[in-house]
């Protein structure tokens, strides 16, 4: 738990936006190709489509595309900390945040870093950003979660892939969600999911990873009960890291016998709103819980200003954190549900053949020059190619 002085500024999420590539695979097509019953994917996994990133939409381009629409000139001049959270890093040394800073045209008087801890990285970023703004109340912090989830063709994890970014501007007196300074967290080395440097695909002990996820949620929930931090009747929604919607549902279901029926029903109803976007996008790793937040805020008409929301963030390996926020007056004015759903609806559906060929297509790794064409005309930023081992962005 973090001790913050009671006169510290109120901080949290002032803006939130997302980007996901403009290609998707229908999971019914994937089920047919893999000889599975489509209901295994649609109901058992709880996903309907997954976003597929073309080579020109790497995590840097996606990150810049997520942040661009929500920033004005004043924000750009006031950002003192830029964090890109990713487990799909493009370089072992240089932070992807530096490319993003350039693409967004931010003032150079900022700290630009990359954070990695599997799907937990963005939450580490949000909490560091909140601490930064508490100690530099005149400045803002930009946190962007950006990832491409890859497991390999014909693996159990294949249906849980996806790609996308979520950007959040953290400021004092935020317009959307005030983040409470006290939160609960746990770090424990676990072999549930990992990606060695030599592999472009992740490895997972799938069933074990599900147990660790639910186990960590249970521990943090119980600790929160012991400390009086999460009275179910005070929580209007509880968000989960959503690698696939069934996973979050399993976390929530672990509360069914432990909290009162009306509270469980309310949290379940809100959970349905939180998975509307994720079911169409898939796992975006570190951004998944924040896509769930955006989905809840943009798809639930019953939430009210002042409502308290819990967030359970999980990253394999493993780190979990349970924290809380309160919705701010006028938060709906900061959202753009029509633009987000239209972008999802406008995506191009891939055939299985196109999907497999995109999966297997990789960037050059031998130093040769490679030129890419822009695949998403609506995206302001893209990777134009590679020259002398360096990525070239437009
Ligand atoms: P699997 O072995 O193919 O799945 O892998 P299954 O056979 O157990 O079936 C899945 C579910 O579908 C089961 O339901 C079946 O009963 C059901 P459950 O028991 O789970 O409730 N089912 C059906 N339902 C309806 N109609 C049917 C039907 N057939 C079966 N006809 C697994 C599934 C998730 C393990 C696999 O996809 C995987 O390994 N995924 C990757 C790992 C993962 O996502 N783990 C989640 C927890 S760890 C985490 O969240 C962190 C992560 O995001 C990484 C990071 O932190 O960076 C992954």
Tab-separated table of C-alpha atoms and ligand atoms in Angstrom:
chain	number	residue	atom	x	y	z
A	1	UNK	CA	0.000	0.000	0.000
A	2	UNK	CA	1.275	3.496	-0.863
A	3	UNK	CA	1.177	6.268	1.750
A	4	UNK	CA	0.328	9.613	0.143
A	5	UNK	CA	-0.121	12.810	2.126
A	6	UNK	CA	-3.751	13.916	2.392
A	7	UNK	CA	-2.972	17.313	0.837
A	8	UNK	CA	-1.438	15.716	-2.300
A	9	UNK	CA	-3.180	16.803	-5.546
A	10	UNK	CA	-6.025	14.673	-6.872
A	11	UNK	CA	-4.759	12.873	-9.995
A	12	UNK	CA	-5.945	10.320	-12.540
A	13	UNK	CA	-7.048	9.738	-16.133
A	14	UNK	CA	-7.902	12.945	-17.962
A	15	UNK	CA	-8.214	11.419	-21.463
A	16	UNK	CA	-8.239	7.923	-22.875
A	17	UNK	CA	-8.193	6.708	-26.485
A	18	UNK	CA	-7.323	3.587	-28.426
A	19	UNK	CA	-6.112	2.306	-31.781
A	20	UNK	CA	-6.434	-1.153	-33.245
A	21	UNK	CA	-5.311	-2.275	-36.724
A	22	UNK	CA	-7.804	-2.287	-39.580
A	23	UNK	CA	-7.662	-6.055	-40.270
A	24	UNK	CA	-9.377	-8.806	-38.324
A	25	UNK	CA	-9.954	-12.522	-38.414
A	26	UNK	CA	-13.413	-13.896	-37.665
A	27	UNK	CA	-12.968	-16.598	-35.033
A	28	UNK	CA	-15.651	-18.776	-36.619
A	29	UNK	CA	-13.336	-19.036	-39.641
A	30	UNK	CA	-10.432	-19.872	-37.335
A	31	UNK	CA	-12.500	-22.554	-35.575
A	32	UNK	CA	-13.461	-24.183	-38.888
A	33	UNK	CA	-9.844	-24.143	-40.081
A	34	UNK	CA	-8.595	-25.678	-36.845
A	35	UNK	CA	-11.334	-28.341	-36.640
A	36	UNK	CA	-12.908	-26.846	-33.508
A	37	UNK	CA	-16.557	-26.221	-32.675
A	38	UNK	CA	-17.036	-22.417	-33.161
A	39	UNK	CA	-18.794	-22.289	-29.781
A	40	UNK	CA	-15.537	-23.242	-28.112
A	41	UNK	CA	-14.145	-19.892	-29.270
A	42	UNK	CA	-17.358	-17.834	-29.125
A	43	UNK	CA	-18.565	-19.138	-25.738
A	44	UNK	CA	-15.772	-21.220	-24.190
A	45	UNK	CA	-13.105	-18.538	-24.820
A	46	UNK	CA	-15.671	-15.739	-25.171
A	47	UNK	CA	-14.186	-13.964	-28.197
A	48	UNK	CA	-15.672	-13.229	-31.630
A	49	UNK	CA	-12.893	-11.551	-33.680
A	50	UNK	CA	-9.221	-10.783	-33.338
A	51	UNK	CA	-7.276	-7.828	-34.684
A	52	UNK	CA	-4.313	-8.659	-36.917
A	53	UNK	CA	-1.518	-6.098	-37.310
A	54	UNK	CA	0.108	-5.556	-40.695
A	55	UNK	CA	3.869	-4.917	-40.610
A	56	UNK	CA	3.438	-1.149	-40.946
A	57	UNK	CA	1.415	-1.036	-37.727
A	58	UNK	CA	4.042	-2.027	-35.193
A	59	UNK	CA	3.770	-1.058	-31.531
A	60	UNK	CA	5.297	2.383	-32.123
A	61	UNK	CA	2.931	3.333	-34.954
A	62	UNK	CA	-0.066	1.964	-33.035
A	63	UNK	CA	0.961	3.840	-29.881
A	64	UNK	CA	1.221	7.148	-31.741
A	65	UNK	CA	-2.087	6.462	-33.513
A	66	UNK	CA	-3.832	5.838	-30.172
A	67	UNK	CA	-2.538	9.050	-28.583
A	68	UNK	CA	-2.744	11.461	-31.547
A	69	UNK	CA	-6.528	12.150	-31.544
A	70	UNK	CA	-6.722	12.981	-27.838
A	71	UNK	CA	-3.832	15.457	-27.466
A	72	UNK	CA	-4.001	19.204	-28.075
A	73	UNK	CA	-1.049	21.599	-28.397
A	74	UNK	CA	-1.219	22.563	-24.715
A	75	UNK	CA	-1.093	18.902	-23.616
A	76	UNK	CA	1.865	18.273	-25.912
A	77	UNK	CA	3.768	21.171	-24.358
A	78	UNK	CA	2.969	20.067	-20.779
A	79	UNK	CA	3.835	16.378	-20.890
A	80	UNK	CA	6.817	15.798	-18.603
A	81	UNK	CA	6.753	12.001	-18.620
A	82	UNK	CA	6.068	9.634	-21.516
A	83	UNK	CA	5.813	5.926	-20.785
A	84	UNK	CA	5.225	3.252	-23.399
A	85	UNK	CA	4.346	-0.064	-21.776
A	86	UNK	CA	4.909	-3.061	-24.021
A	87	UNK	CA	6.059	-6.649	-24.109
A	88	UNK	CA	6.441	-6.493	-27.910
A	89	UNK	CA	9.489	-4.207	-27.794
A	90	UNK	CA	11.229	-3.402	-31.083
A	91	UNK	CA	14.695	-2.717	-29.683
A	92	UNK	CA	16.747	-4.048	-26.771
A	93	UNK	CA	18.196	-0.606	-25.997
A	94	UNK	CA	16.271	2.352	-27.332
A	95	UNK	CA	12.866	2.963	-25.733
A	96	UNK	CA	9.934	2.911	-28.145
A	97	UNK	CA	8.774	6.036	-26.285
A	98	UNK	CA	11.471	8.052	-28.104
A	99	UNK	CA	10.043	7.183	-31.517
A	100	UNK	CA	6.557	7.959	-30.199
A	101	UNK	CA	7.695	11.315	-28.785
A	102	UNK	CA	8.966	12.225	-32.240
A	103	UNK	CA	5.856	11.094	-34.101
A	104	UNK	CA	3.585	13.020	-31.727
A	105	UNK	CA	5.740	16.158	-31.842
A	106	UNK	CA	6.065	16.387	-28.050
A	107	UNK	CA	8.236	18.970	-26.333
A	108	UNK	CA	11.642	17.374	-25.720
A	109	UNK	CA	11.737	18.436	-22.036
A	110	UNK	CA	10.331	15.149	-20.858
A	111	UNK	CA	11.400	11.747	-19.581
A	112	UNK	CA	10.688	9.109	-22.227
A	113	UNK	CA	10.940	5.477	-21.147
A	114	UNK	CA	9.620	2.002	-21.905
A	115	UNK	CA	8.237	-0.332	-19.226
A	116	UNK	CA	7.972	-4.100	-19.411
A	117	UNK	CA	6.177	-6.534	-17.146
A	118	UNK	CA	3.949	-8.584	-19.416
A	119	UNK	CA	0.332	-7.372	-19.278
A	120	UNK	CA	0.933	-5.471	-16.037
A	121	UNK	CA	3.308	-2.883	-17.602
A	122	UNK	CA	0.677	-0.213	-18.308
A	123	UNK	CA	-0.582	-0.314	-14.730
A	124	UNK	CA	2.975	0.217	-13.492
A	125	UNK	CA	3.047	3.137	-15.952
A	126	UNK	CA	-0.249	4.602	-14.726
A	127	UNK	CA	0.822	4.396	-11.078
A	128	UNK	CA	4.257	5.932	-11.785
A	129	UNK	CA	2.550	8.638	-13.825
A	130	UNK	CA	0.150	9.399	-10.956
A	131	UNK	CA	3.108	9.681	-8.542
A	132	UNK	CA	4.879	11.947	-11.044
A	133	UNK	CA	1.890	14.280	-11.365
A	134	UNK	CA	1.376	14.347	-7.577
A	135	UNK	CA	4.925	15.670	-7.231
A	136	UNK	CA	4.802	17.860	-10.394
A	137	UNK	CA	1.171	19.052	-10.352
A	138	UNK	CA	1.649	21.508	-13.230
A	139	UNK	CA	2.780	18.772	-15.612
A	140	UNK	CA	1.054	15.846	-17.323
A	141	UNK	CA	2.106	12.300	-18.091
A	142	UNK	CA	1.273	10.256	-21.157
A	143	UNK	CA	1.032	6.483	-20.696
A	144	UNK	CA	0.551	4.293	-23.769
A	145	UNK	CA	0.048	0.539	-23.708
A	146	UNK	CA	0.917	-1.037	-27.053
A	147	UNK	CA	1.229	-4.710	-27.953
A	148	UNK	CA	0.870	-7.423	-30.552
A	149	UNK	CA	-0.096	-10.773	-28.995
A	150	UNK	CA	1.363	-13.724	-30.931
A	151	UNK	CA	1.252	-17.396	-29.935
A	152	UNK	CA	1.833	-19.274	-33.133
A	153	UNK	CA	-0.351	-20.944	-35.717
A	154	UNK	CA	-2.233	-24.054	-34.559
A	155	UNK	CA	-1.341	-23.550	-30.868
A	156	UNK	CA	-3.908	-23.466	-28.037
A	157	UNK	CA	-3.152	-19.767	-27.599
A	158	UNK	CA	-3.775	-18.885	-31.260
A	159	UNK	CA	-7.388	-17.884	-30.607
A	160	UNK	CA	-6.241	-15.478	-27.870
A	161	UNK	CA	-4.096	-13.231	-30.090
A	162	UNK	CA	-4.815	-9.577	-30.916
A	163	UNK	CA	-3.176	-6.192	-31.426
A	164	UNK	CA	-3.761	-2.632	-30.307
A	165	UNK	CA	-2.894	0.330	-28.145
A	166	UNK	CA	-4.548	2.398	-25.458
A	167	UNK	CA	-3.297	5.886	-24.585
A	168	UNK	CA	-4.050	7.740	-21.350
A	169	UNK	CA	-3.226	11.265	-20.310
A	170	UNK	CA	-2.650	11.515	-16.552
A	171	UNK	CA	-3.136	14.917	-14.973
A	172	UNK	CA	-4.192	16.619	-11.755
A	173	UNK	CA	-7.975	17.217	-11.385
A	174	UNK	CA	-8.657	14.729	-14.199
A	175	UNK	CA	-11.851	14.798	-16.255
A	176	UNK	CA	-12.518	11.038	-16.365
A	177	UNK	CA	-11.265	8.968	-13.420
A	178	UNK	CA	-9.617	10.018	-10.172
A	179	UNK	CA	-7.232	7.247	-9.129
A	180	UNK	CA	-7.085	6.544	-5.396
A	181	UNK	CA	-3.533	6.588	-4.031
A	182	UNK	CA	-3.941	3.395	-1.958
A	183	UNK	CA	-3.687	0.199	-3.949
A	184	UNK	CA	-2.702	-3.419	-3.330
A	185	UNK	CA	-0.104	-5.325	-5.309
A	186	UNK	CA	1.826	-8.600	-5.403
A	187	UNK	CA	4.908	-9.722	-7.355
A	188	UNK	CA	5.850	-13.409	-7.466
A	189	UNK	CA	8.087	-15.169	-9.995
A	190	UNK	CA	5.896	-17.628	-11.916
A	191	UNK	CA	6.426	-19.698	-15.084
A	192	UNK	CA	2.939	-19.233	-16.523
A	193	UNK	CA	3.792	-17.280	-19.698
A	194	UNK	CA	7.004	-15.891	-21.179
A	195	UNK	CA	8.726	-14.992	-24.456
A	196	UNK	CA	12.484	-15.598	-24.717
A	197	UNK	CA	14.495	-13.039	-26.716
A	198	UNK	CA	14.960	-15.483	-29.590
A	199	UNK	CA	11.249	-16.096	-30.117
A	200	UNK	CA	8.657	-13.966	-31.909
A	201	UNK	CA	5.891	-16.022	-30.250
A	202	UNK	CA	4.975	-16.356	-26.584
A	203	UNK	CA	4.964	-19.634	-24.650
A	204	UNK	CA	2.233	-20.312	-22.123
A	205	UNK	CA	1.262	-22.981	-19.636
A	206	UNK	CA	-2.330	-22.114	-20.434
A	207	UNK	CA	-4.341	-23.793	-17.671
A	208	UNK	CA	-1.696	-22.980	-15.063
A	209	UNK	CA	-1.730	-19.320	-16.160
A	210	UNK	CA	-5.490	-19.226	-15.568
A	211	UNK	CA	-5.025	-20.603	-12.041
A	212	UNK	CA	-2.299	-18.076	-11.201
A	213	UNK	CA	-4.463	-15.222	-12.528
A	214	UNK	CA	-7.507	-16.179	-10.452
A	215	UNK	CA	-5.335	-17.026	-7.420
A	216	UNK	CA	-3.688	-13.598	-7.441
A	217	UNK	CA	-7.032	-11.865	-7.832
A	218	UNK	CA	-8.417	-13.847	-4.868
A	219	UNK	CA	-5.450	-12.957	-2.661
A	220	UNK	CA	-5.695	-9.258	-3.453
A	221	UNK	CA	-9.477	-9.231	-3.067
A	222	UNK	CA	-9.207	-10.886	0.372
A	223	UNK	CA	-6.525	-8.416	1.412
A	224	UNK	CA	-8.759	-5.556	0.247
A	225	UNK	CA	-11.627	-6.980	2.334
A	226	UNK	CA	-9.385	-7.215	5.399
A	227	UNK	CA	-8.398	-3.547	4.941
A	228	UNK	CA	-11.956	-2.361	4.201
A	229	UNK	CA	-10.875	-1.092	0.754
A	230	UNK	CA	-13.389	-2.889	-1.477
A	231	UNK	CA	-16.837	-3.101	0.104
A	232	UNK	CA	-18.831	-4.761	-2.697
A	233	UNK	CA	-21.813	-2.443	-2.153
A	234	UNK	CA	-19.540	0.577	-2.840
A	235	UNK	CA	-18.208	-0.803	-6.117
A	236	UNK	CA	-20.223	0.002	-9.235
A	237	UNK	CA	-17.928	-1.963	-11.540
A	238	UNK	CA	-14.924	-4.263	-11.313
A	239	UNK	CA	-12.599	-4.413	-14.304
A	240	UNK	CA	-10.216	-7.247	-15.127
A	241	UNK	CA	-7.249	-7.809	-17.378
A	242	UNK	CA	-8.963	-9.432	-20.396
A	243	UNK	CA	-6.654	-11.747	-22.377
A	244	UNK	CA	-9.968	-13.243	-23.552
A	245	UNK	CA	-13.328	-12.437	-22.028
A	246	UNK	CA	-13.813	-15.846	-20.353
A	247	UNK	CA	-10.683	-15.194	-18.264
A	248	UNK	CA	-12.089	-12.015	-16.725
A	249	UNK	CA	-15.402	-13.806	-16.225
A	250	UNK	CA	-13.602	-16.541	-14.274
A	251	UNK	CA	-12.049	-13.870	-12.043
A	252	UNK	CA	-15.451	-12.298	-11.416
A	253	UNK	CA	-17.122	-15.688	-10.871
A	254	UNK	CA	-14.701	-16.405	-8.048
A	255	UNK	CA	-16.687	-13.763	-6.104
A	256	UNK	CA	-20.113	-15.328	-6.732
A	257	UNK	CA	-20.277	-17.224	-3.443
A	258	UNK	CA	-18.502	-14.484	-1.495
A	259	UNK	CA	-20.558	-11.351	-2.127
A	260	UNK	CA	-24.305	-10.589	-1.997
A	261	UNK	CA	-26.470	-11.497	-5.013
A	262	UNK	CA	-27.432	-7.911	-5.999
A	263	UNK	CA	-23.769	-6.808	-5.860
A	264	UNK	CA	-22.682	-9.786	-7.952
A	265	UNK	CA	-25.456	-9.113	-10.483
A	266	UNK	CA	-24.505	-5.442	-10.777
A	267	UNK	CA	-20.821	-6.272	-11.270
A	268	UNK	CA	-21.739	-8.936	-13.835
A	269	UNK	CA	-23.920	-6.521	-15.798
A	270	UNK	CA	-21.109	-3.950	-15.865
A	271	UNK	CA	-18.597	-6.653	-16.795
A	272	UNK	CA	-20.634	-7.294	-19.980
A	273	UNK	CA	-20.153	-3.636	-21.001
A	274	UNK	CA	-16.423	-3.878	-20.290
A	275	UNK	CA	-15.843	-6.675	-22.821
A	276	UNK	CA	-17.686	-5.200	-25.833
A	277	UNK	CA	-14.484	-3.872	-27.472
A	278	UNK	CA	-12.121	-6.614	-26.276
A	279	UNK	CA	-14.289	-9.369	-27.781
A	280	UNK	CA	-13.749	-7.760	-31.206
A	281	UNK	CA	-10.036	-7.017	-30.756
A	282	UNK	CA	-8.552	-9.883	-28.739
A	283	UNK	CA	-5.689	-9.758	-26.292
A	284	UNK	CA	-3.714	-6.534	-26.533
A	285	UNK	CA	-1.656	-7.616	-23.518
A	286	UNK	CA	-0.821	-4.581	-21.413
A	287	UNK	CA	-3.608	-2.431	-22.870
A	288	UNK	CA	-6.343	-5.029	-22.338
A	289	UNK	CA	-7.599	-3.787	-18.971
A	290	UNK	CA	-7.629	-0.200	-20.258
A	291	UNK	CA	-9.555	-1.243	-23.367
A	292	UNK	CA	-11.996	-2.804	-20.861
A	293	UNK	CA	-12.174	0.544	-19.031
A	294	UNK	CA	-12.861	2.415	-22.287
A	295	UNK	CA	-15.431	-0.215	-23.279
A	296	UNK	CA	-17.225	0.096	-19.938
A	297	UNK	CA	-17.306	3.902	-20.057
A	298	UNK	CA	-18.499	3.999	-23.683
A	299	UNK	CA	-20.994	1.116	-23.618
A	300	UNK	CA	-22.699	1.405	-20.227
A	301	UNK	CA	-25.541	3.947	-19.870
A	302	UNK	CA	-26.196	3.089	-16.239
A	303	UNK	CA	-22.920	4.270	-14.699
A	304	UNK	CA	-23.039	7.631	-12.959
A	305	UNK	CA	-20.593	10.395	-12.107
A	306	UNK	CA	-19.105	9.660	-8.669
A	307	UNK	CA	-19.313	5.863	-9.143
A	308	UNK	CA	-16.385	3.872	-7.760
A	309	UNK	CA	-14.643	1.338	-10.005
A	310	UNK	CA	-12.144	-1.394	-9.093
A	311	UNK	CA	-9.418	-2.504	-11.515
A	312	UNK	CA	-7.586	-5.837	-11.296
A	313	UNK	CA	-4.460	-5.720	-13.436
A	314	UNK	CA	-2.513	-8.935	-14.050
A	315	UNK	CA	0.729	-9.584	-15.885
A	316	UNK	CA	2.163	-13.038	-16.251
A	317	UNK	CA	5.408	-13.751	-14.644
A	318	UNK	CA	3.626	-12.460	-12.377
A	319	UNK	CA	2.483	-9.137	-10.972
A	320	UNK	CA	-1.058	-8.301	-9.902
A	321	UNK	CA	-2.534	-5.052	-8.653
A	322	UNK	CA	-5.982	-4.120	-7.390
A	323	UNK	CA	-6.742	-0.423	-7.371
A	324	UNK	CA	-9.694	1.922	-7.418
A	325	UNK	CA	-10.932	5.049	-9.123
A	326	UNK	CA	-13.925	7.392	-9.084
A	327	UNK	CA	-15.756	8.680	-12.170
A	328	UNK	CA	-15.673	12.440	-12.563
A	329	UNK	CA	-18.469	14.902	-13.421
A	330	UNK	CA	-18.836	15.228	-17.189
A	331	UNK	CA	-16.654	12.187	-17.928
A	332	UNK	CA	-18.935	11.196	-20.839
A	333	UNK	CA	-18.064	14.427	-22.685
A	334	UNK	CA	-14.477	13.167	-22.970
A	335	UNK	CA	-15.425	9.932	-24.762
A	336	UNK	CA	-16.120	9.083	-28.401
A	337	UNK	CA	-17.989	5.748	-28.605
A	338	UNK	CA	-19.239	6.297	-32.157
A	339	UNK	CA	-15.741	6.847	-33.562
A	340	UNK	CA	-14.399	3.767	-31.801
A	341	UNK	CA	-17.211	1.414	-32.860
A	342	UNK	CA	-17.144	2.788	-36.444
A	343	UNK	CA	-13.390	2.108	-36.647
A	344	UNK	CA	-14.001	-1.484	-35.519
A	345	UNK	CA	-16.868	-1.891	-38.007
A	346	UNK	CA	-14.787	-0.470	-40.885
A	347	UNK	CA	-11.995	-3.065	-40.517
A	348	UNK	CA	-11.293	-5.470	-43.361
A	349	UNK	CA	-12.018	-9.137	-42.727
A	350	UNK	CA	-9.140	-11.484	-43.591
A	351	UNK	CA	-9.449	-14.922	-45.102
A	352	UNK	CA	-7.537	-17.708	-43.330
A	353	UNK	CA	-4.986	-17.635	-46.131
A	354	UNK	CA	-4.436	-13.874	-45.753
A	355	UNK	CA	-4.194	-14.184	-41.960
A	356	UNK	CA	-1.593	-16.971	-42.098
A	357	UNK	CA	0.444	-15.114	-44.677
A	358	UNK	CA	0.376	-11.922	-42.551
A	359	UNK	CA	1.329	-13.961	-39.480
A	360	UNK	CA	4.326	-15.452	-41.240
A	361	UNK	CA	5.481	-12.200	-42.891
A	362	UNK	CA	8.251	-10.648	-40.788
A	363	UNK	CA	10.435	-7.575	-41.004
A	364	UNK	CA	13.925	-8.012	-42.416
A	365	UNK	CA	16.483	-8.980	-39.748
A	366	UNK	CA	19.619	-9.039	-41.956
A	367	UNK	CA	20.133	-5.291	-42.417
A	368	UNK	CA	18.621	-5.183	-45.895
A	369	UNK	CA	16.420	-2.256	-46.871
A	370	UNK	CA	12.703	-2.949	-46.709
A	371	UNK	CA	9.934	-0.595	-47.826
A	372	UNK	CA	6.377	-0.927	-46.522
A	373	UNK	CA	3.198	0.628	-47.831
A	374	UNK	CA	0.587	2.137	-45.550
A	375	UNK	CA	-2.217	-0.350	-44.884
A	376	UNK	CA	-4.535	1.843	-42.800
A	377	UNK	CA	-5.312	5.122	-44.625
A	378	UNK	CA	-7.115	6.429	-41.528
A	379	UNK	CA	-4.040	6.034	-39.318
A	380	UNK	CA	-1.828	9.138	-39.147
A	381	UNK	CA	1.343	7.147	-38.380
A	382	UNK	CA	2.912	4.045	-39.892
A	383	UNK	CA	6.197	2.220	-40.263
A	384	UNK	CA	7.510	3.044	-43.736
A	385	UNK	CA	10.317	0.485	-43.683
A	386	UNK	CA	13.717	-0.473	-42.379
A	387	UNK	CA	17.072	0.948	-43.501
A	388	UNK	CA	20.468	-0.011	-42.067
A	389	UNK	CA	18.783	-1.873	-39.187
A	390	UNK	CA	16.715	1.211	-38.201
A	391	UNK	CA	12.952	1.554	-38.364
A	392	UNK	CA	11.738	4.499	-40.464
A	393	UNK	CA	8.398	6.005	-39.441
A	394	UNK	CA	6.066	8.424	-41.216
B	1	LIG	P1	-7.603	-24.913	-24.660
B	1	LIG	O1	-6.866	-26.021	-24.036
B	1	LIG	O2	-7.755	-24.940	-26.119
B	1	LIG	O3	-9.022	-24.725	-24.075
B	1	LIG	O4	-6.867	-23.542	-24.252
B	1	LIG	P2	-10.081	-25.754	-23.461
B	1	LIG	O5	-10.144	-27.000	-24.227
B	1	LIG	O6	-9.909	-25.804	-21.979
B	1	LIG	O7	-11.389	-24.896	-23.771
B	1	LIG	C1	-11.531	-23.565	-23.363
B	1	LIG	C2	-12.921	-23.388	-22.794
B	1	LIG	O8	-13.874	-23.622	-23.830
B	1	LIG	C3	-13.263	-24.375	-21.664
B	1	LIG	O9	-14.065	-23.673	-20.737
B	1	LIG	C4	-14.125	-25.414	-22.377
B	1	LIG	O10	-15.031	-26.093	-21.528
B	1	LIG	C5	-14.877	-24.527	-23.367
B	1	LIG	P3	-13.529	-23.410	-19.225
B	1	LIG	O11	-13.351	-24.732	-18.602
B	1	LIG	O12	-12.207	-22.676	-19.385
B	1	LIG	O13	-14.593	-22.563	-18.630
B	1	LIG	N1	-15.420	-25.241	-24.535
B	1	LIG	C6	-16.619	-24.977	-25.057
B	1	LIG	N2	-17.598	-24.119	-24.698
B	1	LIG	C7	-18.724	-24.099	-25.477
B	1	LIG	N3	-18.934	-24.913	-26.560
B	1	LIG	C8	-17.982	-25.788	-26.943
B	1	LIG	C9	-16.767	-25.852	-26.184
B	1	LIG	N4	-15.634	-26.594	-26.273
B	1	LIG	C10	-14.815	-26.206	-25.268
B	1	LIG	N5	-18.193	-26.567	-27.999
B	1	LIG	C11	-6.339	-21.503	-23.129
B	1	LIG	C12	-7.458	-22.391	-23.658
B	1	LIG	C13	-6.941	-20.202	-22.607
B	1	LIG	C14	-5.613	-22.199	-22.017
B	1	LIG	C15	-5.379	-21.186	-24.319
B	1	LIG	O14	-6.043	-20.421	-25.276
B	1	LIG	C16	-4.109	-20.455	-23.913
B	1	LIG	O15	-3.128	-21.068	-23.512
B	1	LIG	N6	-4.093	-19.084	-24.046
B	1	LIG	C17	-2.914	-18.274	-23.708
B	1	LIG	C18	-2.684	-18.101	-22.220
B	1	LIG	C19	-3.698	-17.196	-21.582
B	1	LIG	O16	-4.319	-16.360	-22.205
B	1	LIG	N7	-3.841	-17.284	-20.230
B	1	LIG	C20	-4.741	-16.433	-19.477
B	1	LIG	C21	-4.241	-16.166	-18.066
B	1	LIG	S1	-2.584	-15.467	-18.066
B	1	LIG	C22	-2.817	-13.826	-18.582
B	1	LIG	O17	-3.910	-13.345	-18.604
B	1	LIG	C23	-1.605	-13.048	-19.027
B	1	LIG	C24	-1.430	-12.931	-20.533
B	1	LIG	O18	-2.315	-11.950	-21.023
B	1	LIG	C25	0.024	-12.607	-20.867
B	1	LIG	C26	0.676	-11.414	-20.222
B	1	LIG	O19	0.536	-11.137	-19.040
B	1	LIG	O20	1.446	-10.791	-20.929
B	1	LIG	C27	-1.749	-14.216	-21.237
